[in-house]
Amino acid sequence: MITEIFYEVDNFIQYFKNSWEQFLLTDETKKVQGSRMIMSEIMTICIFFHVSNHKNFKSFYLEKISVDYASYFPNLVSYNRFVELMPRILVPLSVFLKSFRMSKATGISFIDSTKISVCKNKRIPVNKVFEGIAKRGKTSIDWFYGFKVHLIVSDKGDLVSVSISKGNKSDRDKILMKNITQKIFGKLFGDKGYISKHVTDELRDRGIELITNVHKKMKPKVIPIIDKILLRKRCIIETINDQIKNICQIEHSRHRNPENFFINLLSGLIAYTFLPNKPSIRLNKKDYEILKLSYPIAI
């Protein structure tokens, strides 16, 4: 997989580098120290870490990259120097994810958000690394301090749209929903947290049908039976959230600066797109039998 990652990243860098350098601010009085490692190699190592099953990046670099994959990187630098070089890939990682690793919408999409804690709750008052950046938020289970990752995925399990917000940002925020659904069409399935009249009306005006279950105190609504079946398949995005947090390891509480946090987060999301077996929707025989019935059903 490391060869596949490097191939995709290097092709992107060849396209991206010339355009990016035109917008850099240069100061002739200051010279930036160069590096033997090229940007493609740095990005590849950061992304590959998230599919390597290693829990600690330092041990991964010293025991895996520097030993097993040393021949892949002839200009490998020390671990401390590599950490100094990592902030240089923050912008390229963002562009690579948003412009090259997102898939096209299929007309059937699922939306959800997941929390990213940057420290344990008892350490919130003394956390200085993310002061003024992270915010306290609340899930259905507990409070947390950090950020939210908002995802839209297709029925094939591919990432269609991604947005990162502070922990206190509502899933129903008007601007957030407008930005994350720019390339979406057709049906969008979400949980009860997305119930909002103004969001539903705005999405409908853009040709997007937001479908959710209803709260117990709300009146039942009638929807086509196919929508009811697909609504039951919404667990696909919850499975994806679990994979990007536990397999791709986008969440931990050992960050020493915000730049490394976002590099870790973006690298993990990119790493998910390289996984060979993504969750996808597969209808069973019972679902196909139900689909033969064309009448609507109440939820």
CSV table of C-alpha atoms in Angstrom, one decimal:
chain,number,residue,atom,x,y,z
A,1,MET,CA,0.0,0.0,0.0
A,2,ILE,CA,2.9,2.4,0.6
A,3,THR,CA,3.7,2.3,-3.1
A,4,GLU,CA,0.2,3.1,-4.0
A,5,ILE,CA,0.0,6.0,-1.6
A,6,PHE,CA,3.3,7.5,-2.8
A,7,TYR,CA,2.2,7.1,-6.5
A,8,GLU,CA,-1.0,9.1,-5.9
A,9,VAL,CA,0.7,11.7,-3.6
A,10,ASP,CA,3.6,12.3,-6.0
A,11,ASN,CA,1.3,12.8,-9.0
A,12,PHE,CA,-0.7,15.3,-6.9
A,13,ILE,CA,2.5,17.2,-5.8
A,14,GLN,CA,3.7,17.5,-9.4
A,15,TYR,CA,0.3,19.2,-10.3
A,16,PHE,CA,0.1,21.2,-7.1
A,17,LYS,CA,3.6,22.5,-6.4
A,18,ASN,CA,3.9,25.0,-9.2
A,19,SER,CA,0.6,26.6,-8.5
A,20,TRP,CA,1.2,26.7,-4.7
A,21,GLU,CA,4.6,28.4,-5.0
A,22,GLN,CA,3.0,31.3,-6.9
A,23,PHE,CA,1.1,32.3,-3.8
A,24,LEU,CA,3.9,31.9,-1.2
A,25,LEU,CA,5.1,35.0,0.5
A,26,THR,CA,8.9,35.2,0.2
A,27,ASP,CA,11.4,37.2,2.3
A,28,GLU,CA,14.8,37.6,0.7
A,29,THR,CA,16.3,38.4,4.1
A,30,LYS,CA,15.4,35.0,5.5
A,31,LYS,CA,16.4,31.7,4.0
A,32,VAL,CA,14.4,28.6,4.8
A,33,GLN,CA,16.5,25.6,5.4
A,34,GLY,CA,16.0,23.0,2.8
A,35,SER,CA,15.4,19.3,3.3
A,36,ARG,CA,16.8,16.1,1.6
A,37,MET,CA,13.3,14.6,1.8
A,38,ILE,CA,10.8,15.7,-0.8
A,39,MET,CA,7.3,16.7,0.1
A,40,SER,CA,5.8,13.5,-1.4
A,41,GLU,CA,7.8,11.3,0.9
A,42,ILE,CA,6.8,13.3,4.0
A,43,MET,CA,3.1,13.1,3.1
A,44,THR,CA,3.4,9.4,2.3
A,45,ILE,CA,4.9,8.5,5.6
A,46,CYS,CA,2.3,10.5,7.5
A,47,ILE,CA,-0.6,8.8,5.6
A,48,PHE,CA,0.9,5.3,5.8
A,49,PHE,CA,1.2,5.6,9.6
A,50,HIS,CA,-2.6,5.6,9.8
A,51,VAL,CA,-3.0,2.2,8.0
A,52,SER,CA,0.0,0.6,9.7
A,53,ASN,CA,-1.7,-0.5,12.9
A,54,HIS,CA,1.0,1.3,14.9
A,55,LYS,CA,-0.3,3.4,17.9
A,56,ASN,CA,2.7,5.6,18.3
A,57,PHE,CA,4.2,7.6,15.5
A,58,LYS,CA,7.7,7.8,17.0
A,59,SER,CA,8.0,4.0,17.3
A,60,PHE,CA,6.5,3.7,13.8
A,61,TYR,CA,9.1,6.0,12.3
A,62,LEU,CA,12.1,4.5,14.2
A,63,GLU,CA,11.2,0.9,14.0
A,64,LYS,CA,9.2,0.6,10.8
A,65,ILE,CA,10.2,3.3,8.4
A,66,SER,CA,13.8,3.5,9.4
A,67,VAL,CA,14.3,-0.2,9.3
A,68,ASP,CA,11.8,-2.1,7.0
A,69,TYR,CA,11.3,0.8,4.6
A,70,ALA,CA,14.6,2.5,4.6
A,71,SER,CA,15.3,1.5,1.0
A,72,TYR,CA,12.1,3.2,-0.1
A,73,PHE,CA,13.3,6.6,1.3
A,74,PRO,CA,17.1,7.0,0.5
A,75,ASN,CA,17.2,10.5,1.9
A,76,LEU,CA,15.5,9.7,5.2
A,77,VAL,CA,16.2,12.2,8.0
A,78,SER,CA,16.2,11.8,11.8
A,79,TYR,CA,12.9,11.6,13.7
A,80,ASN,CA,13.4,15.0,15.2
A,81,ARG,CA,14.1,16.6,11.8
A,82,PHE,CA,11.1,14.8,10.3
A,83,VAL,CA,8.8,16.3,13.0
A,84,GLU,CA,10.2,19.8,12.2
A,85,LEU,CA,9.3,19.2,8.5
A,86,MET,CA,5.8,18.0,9.1
A,87,PRO,CA,4.1,21.5,9.3
A,88,ARG,CA,5.1,22.0,5.6
A,89,ILE,CA,2.6,19.5,4.4
A,90,LEU,CA,-0.5,20.9,6.2
A,91,VAL,CA,-1.7,22.9,3.1
A,92,PRO,CA,-0.9,20.1,0.6
A,93,LEU,CA,-2.7,17.6,2.7
A,94,SER,CA,-5.8,19.7,2.8
A,95,VAL,CA,-5.9,20.2,-0.9
A,96,PHE,CA,-5.1,16.6,-1.6
A,97,LEU,CA,-8.1,15.4,0.6
A,98,LYS,CA,-10.6,17.9,-0.7
A,99,SER,CA,-9.7,17.9,-4.4
A,100,PHE,CA,-8.3,14.5,-5.1
A,101,ARG,CA,-9.6,12.0,-2.6
A,102,MET,CA,-13.3,12.9,-2.5
A,103,SER,CA,-15.6,10.7,-4.5
A,104,LYS,CA,-18.6,11.9,-6.6
A,105,ALA,CA,-22.1,11.8,-5.1
A,106,THR,CA,-24.2,8.9,-6.3
A,107,GLY,CA,-27.6,10.3,-5.3
A,108,ILE,CA,-27.8,8.3,-2.1
A,109,SER,CA,-25.7,9.9,0.7
A,110,PHE,CA,-25.5,9.7,4.4
A,111,ILE,CA,-24.5,12.5,6.8
A,112,ASP,CA,-23.2,12.4,10.4
A,113,SER,CA,-20.6,14.0,12.7
A,114,THR,CA,-18.2,12.6,15.2
A,115,LYS,CA,-16.3,14.2,18.0
A,116,ILE,CA,-12.6,14.6,18.2
A,117,SER,CA,-11.4,15.1,21.7
A,118,VAL,CA,-8.0,16.8,22.1
A,119,CYS,CA,-7.6,16.0,25.8
A,120,LYS,CA,-9.4,14.1,28.6
A,121,ASN,CA,-12.2,16.0,30.4
A,122,LYS,CA,-10.3,16.4,33.7
A,123,ARG,CA,-7.5,18.2,31.8
A,124,ILE,CA,-9.7,20.7,30.0
A,125,PRO,CA,-9.0,23.6,32.5
A,126,VAL,CA,-5.2,23.2,32.1
A,127,ASN,CA,-5.0,22.6,28.4
A,128,LYS,CA,-3.1,25.4,26.7
A,129,VAL,CA,-2.3,23.8,23.3
A,130,PHE,CA,-5.7,24.4,21.9
A,131,GLU,CA,-6.7,27.5,23.9
A,132,GLY,CA,-8.9,29.8,21.8
A,133,ILE,CA,-9.2,27.1,19.0
A,134,ALA,CA,-11.0,24.1,20.4
A,135,LYS,CA,-14.4,24.4,22.2
A,136,ARG,CA,-16.5,22.3,24.5
A,137,GLY,CA,-19.2,20.3,22.9
A,138,LYS,CA,-21.8,17.7,24.0
A,139,THR,CA,-22.7,14.4,22.5
A,140,SER,CA,-25.5,12.1,23.4
A,141,ILE,CA,-23.2,10.5,25.9
A,142,ASP,CA,-20.9,13.1,27.5
A,143,TRP,CA,-19.2,16.4,27.2
A,144,PHE,CA,-15.9,16.8,25.4
A,145,TYR,CA,-13.3,19.4,24.5
A,146,GLY,CA,-12.1,19.6,20.9
A,147,PHE,CA,-13.6,19.5,17.4
A,148,LYS,CA,-16.2,17.8,15.2
A,149,VAL,CA,-15.6,16.1,11.9
A,150,HIS,CA,-18.7,16.3,9.7
A,151,LEU,CA,-18.9,13.6,7.0
A,152,ILE,CA,-21.0,12.8,4.0
A,153,VAL,CA,-20.5,9.4,2.5
A,154,SER,CA,-22.0,7.6,-0.5
A,155,ASP,CA,-23.8,4.2,-0.4
A,156,LYS,CA,-20.4,2.7,-1.6
A,157,GLY,CA,-18.7,3.9,1.6
A,158,ASP,CA,-16.6,6.6,-0.2
A,159,LEU,CA,-16.1,10.0,1.3
A,160,VAL,CA,-18.1,12.6,-0.6
A,161,SER,CA,-17.6,15.7,1.6
A,162,VAL,CA,-15.7,16.6,4.8
A,163,SER,CA,-15.8,19.6,7.1
A,164,ILE,CA,-14.1,20.3,10.4
A,165,SER,CA,-15.6,22.5,13.0
A,166,LYS,CA,-15.2,23.5,16.6
A,167,GLY,CA,-16.8,21.2,19.2
A,168,ASN,CA,-19.7,23.5,20.0
A,169,LYS,CA,-20.9,23.8,16.4
A,170,SER,CA,-24.4,22.6,15.8
A,171,ASP,CA,-24.9,19.9,13.1
A,172,ARG,CA,-27.8,21.9,11.9
A,173,ASP,CA,-25.8,25.1,11.4
A,174,LYS,CA,-27.0,26.8,8.2
A,175,ILE,CA,-23.6,27.8,6.8
A,176,LEU,CA,-22.0,24.4,7.7
A,177,MET,CA,-24.8,22.5,5.9
A,178,LYS,CA,-24.6,24.8,2.9
A,179,ASN,CA,-20.8,24.2,2.5
A,180,ILE,CA,-20.8,20.5,3.1
A,181,THR,CA,-23.6,19.8,0.7
A,182,GLN,CA,-22.4,21.8,-2.2
A,183,LYS,CA,-21.7,18.7,-4.4
A,184,ILE,CA,-24.6,16.6,-3.1
A,185,PHE,CA,-27.8,15.7,-5.0
A,186,GLY,CA,-30.6,13.3,-4.5
A,187,LYS,CA,-31.4,11.8,-1.1
A,188,LEU,CA,-29.5,12.6,2.1
A,189,PHE,CA,-30.1,10.4,5.1
A,190,GLY,CA,-29.3,11.7,8.6
A,191,ASP,CA,-30.1,11.0,12.2
A,192,LYS,CA,-32.6,12.9,14.4
A,193,GLY,CA,-30.0,15.6,15.1
A,194,TYR,CA,-30.5,17.0,11.6
A,195,ILE,CA,-34.2,17.6,12.1
A,196,SER,CA,-34.6,21.3,11.1
A,197,LYS,CA,-37.3,23.0,9.0
A,198,HIS,CA,-35.1,25.7,7.6
A,199,VAL,CA,-32.3,23.2,6.7
A,200,THR,CA,-34.8,20.8,5.1
A,201,ASP,CA,-36.4,23.6,3.1
A,202,GLU,CA,-33.1,25.1,1.9
A,203,LEU,CA,-31.8,21.7,0.8
A,204,ARG,CA,-35.1,20.9,-1.0
A,205,ASP,CA,-34.7,24.2,-2.9
A,206,ARG,CA,-31.3,22.9,-4.1
A,207,GLY,CA,-32.7,19.5,-5.2
A,208,ILE,CA,-31.6,17.6,-2.0
A,209,GLU,CA,-34.1,15.6,0.0
A,210,LEU,CA,-33.1,15.3,3.7
A,211,ILE,CA,-34.6,12.2,5.2
A,212,THR,CA,-34.5,11.5,9.0
A,213,ASN,CA,-36.5,9.6,11.6
A,214,VAL,CA,-38.8,11.6,13.8
A,215,HIS,CA,-38.8,12.2,17.6
A,216,LYS,CA,-41.3,10.4,19.7
A,217,LYS,CA,-43.4,13.5,20.3
A,218,MET,CA,-43.5,14.4,16.6
A,219,LYS,CA,-46.3,13.4,14.3
A,220,PRO,CA,-45.4,10.4,12.1
A,221,LYS,CA,-44.6,11.2,8.5
A,222,VAL,CA,-45.2,9.1,5.4
A,223,ILE,CA,-42.2,8.3,3.1
A,224,PRO,CA,-41.7,5.8,0.3
A,225,ILE,CA,-40.7,2.4,1.5
A,226,ILE,CA,-37.4,2.5,-0.4
A,227,ASP,CA,-36.5,5.5,1.8
A,228,LYS,CA,-37.4,3.6,4.9
A,229,ILE,CA,-35.1,0.8,3.9
A,230,LEU,CA,-32.2,3.1,3.2
A,231,LEU,CA,-32.8,4.9,6.4
A,232,ARG,CA,-32.2,1.7,8.2
A,233,LYS,CA,-28.9,1.4,6.4
A,234,ARG,CA,-27.7,4.7,7.9
A,235,CYS,CA,-25.4,2.6,10.2
A,236,ILE,CA,-22.9,2.6,7.3
A,237,ILE,CA,-21.7,6.1,8.3
A,238,GLU,CA,-21.5,5.1,11.9
A,239,THR,CA,-19.3,2.2,10.9
A,240,ILE,CA,-17.1,4.6,8.9
A,241,ASN,CA,-16.8,6.9,11.9
A,242,ASP,CA,-15.6,4.0,13.9
A,243,GLN,CA,-13.0,3.0,11.3
A,244,ILE,CA,-11.5,6.4,10.9
A,245,LYS,CA,-11.2,6.7,14.7
A,246,ASN,CA,-10.0,3.2,15.6
A,247,ILE,CA,-8.3,2.0,12.4
A,248,CYS,CA,-7.0,5.3,11.0
A,249,GLN,CA,-6.5,6.8,14.5
A,250,ILE,CA,-7.6,10.4,13.9
A,251,GLU,CA,-8.2,10.9,17.6
A,252,HIS,CA,-5.7,11.0,20.5
A,253,SER,CA,-4.8,13.3,23.4
A,254,ARG,CA,-1.0,13.7,22.9
A,255,HIS,CA,-0.8,16.7,20.6
A,256,ARG,CA,1.7,19.3,21.4
A,257,ASN,CA,0.6,21.9,18.8
A,258,PRO,CA,-2.4,22.5,16.6
A,259,GLU,CA,-0.6,22.0,13.4
A,260,ASN,CA,0.3,18.4,14.2
A,261,PHE,CA,-3.3,17.8,15.3
A,262,PHE,CA,-4.6,18.8,11.9
A,263,ILE,CA,-1.9,16.9,10.0
A,264,ASN,CA,-2.8,13.8,12.0
A,265,LEU,CA,-6.5,14.4,11.3
A,266,LEU,CA,-6.1,15.0,7.6
A,267,SER,CA,-3.7,12.1,7.2
A,268,GLY,CA,-6.1,9.8,8.9
A,269,LEU,CA,-9.0,10.8,6.6
A,270,ILE,CA,-6.9,10.4,3.5
A,271,ALA,CA,-5.7,7.0,4.8
A,272,TYR,CA,-9.3,5.9,5.0
A,273,THR,CA,-9.8,6.5,1.3
A,274,PHE,CA,-7.0,4.0,0.6
A,275,LEU,CA,-8.6,1.2,2.6
A,276,PRO,CA,-9.3,-1.7,0.2
A,277,ASN,CA,-12.6,-2.8,1.9
A,278,LYS,CA,-14.9,0.0,2.8
A,279,PRO,CA,-18.4,-0.5,4.3
A,280,SER,CA,-21.1,-0.4,1.6
A,281,ILE,CA,-24.8,-0.9,1.4
A,282,ARG,CA,-26.0,-4.4,0.4
A,283,LEU,CA,-29.6,-5.2,0.3
A,284,ASN,CA,-30.6,-8.7,1.4
A,285,LYS,CA,-33.4,-10.9,0.0
A,286,LYS,CA,-35.9,-9.5,2.5
A,287,ASP,CA,-35.2,-5.9,1.4
A,288,TYR,CA,-35.7,-6.9,-2.2
A,289,GLU,CA,-39.0,-8.5,-1.4
A,290,ILE,CA,-40.1,-5.3,0.4
A,291,LEU,CA,-39.1,-3.2,-2.6
A,292,LYS,CA,-41.7,-5.0,-4.7
A,293,LEU,CA,-44.3,-3.2,-2.6
A,294,SER,CA,-44.7,0.3,-4.0
A,295,TYR,CA,-46.8,1.9,-1.2
A,296,PRO,CA,-45.5,4.5,1.2
A,297,ILE,CA,-44.9,3.8,4.9
A,298,ALA,CA,-45.1,5.9,8.1
A,299,ILE,CA,-42.1,6.4,10.3
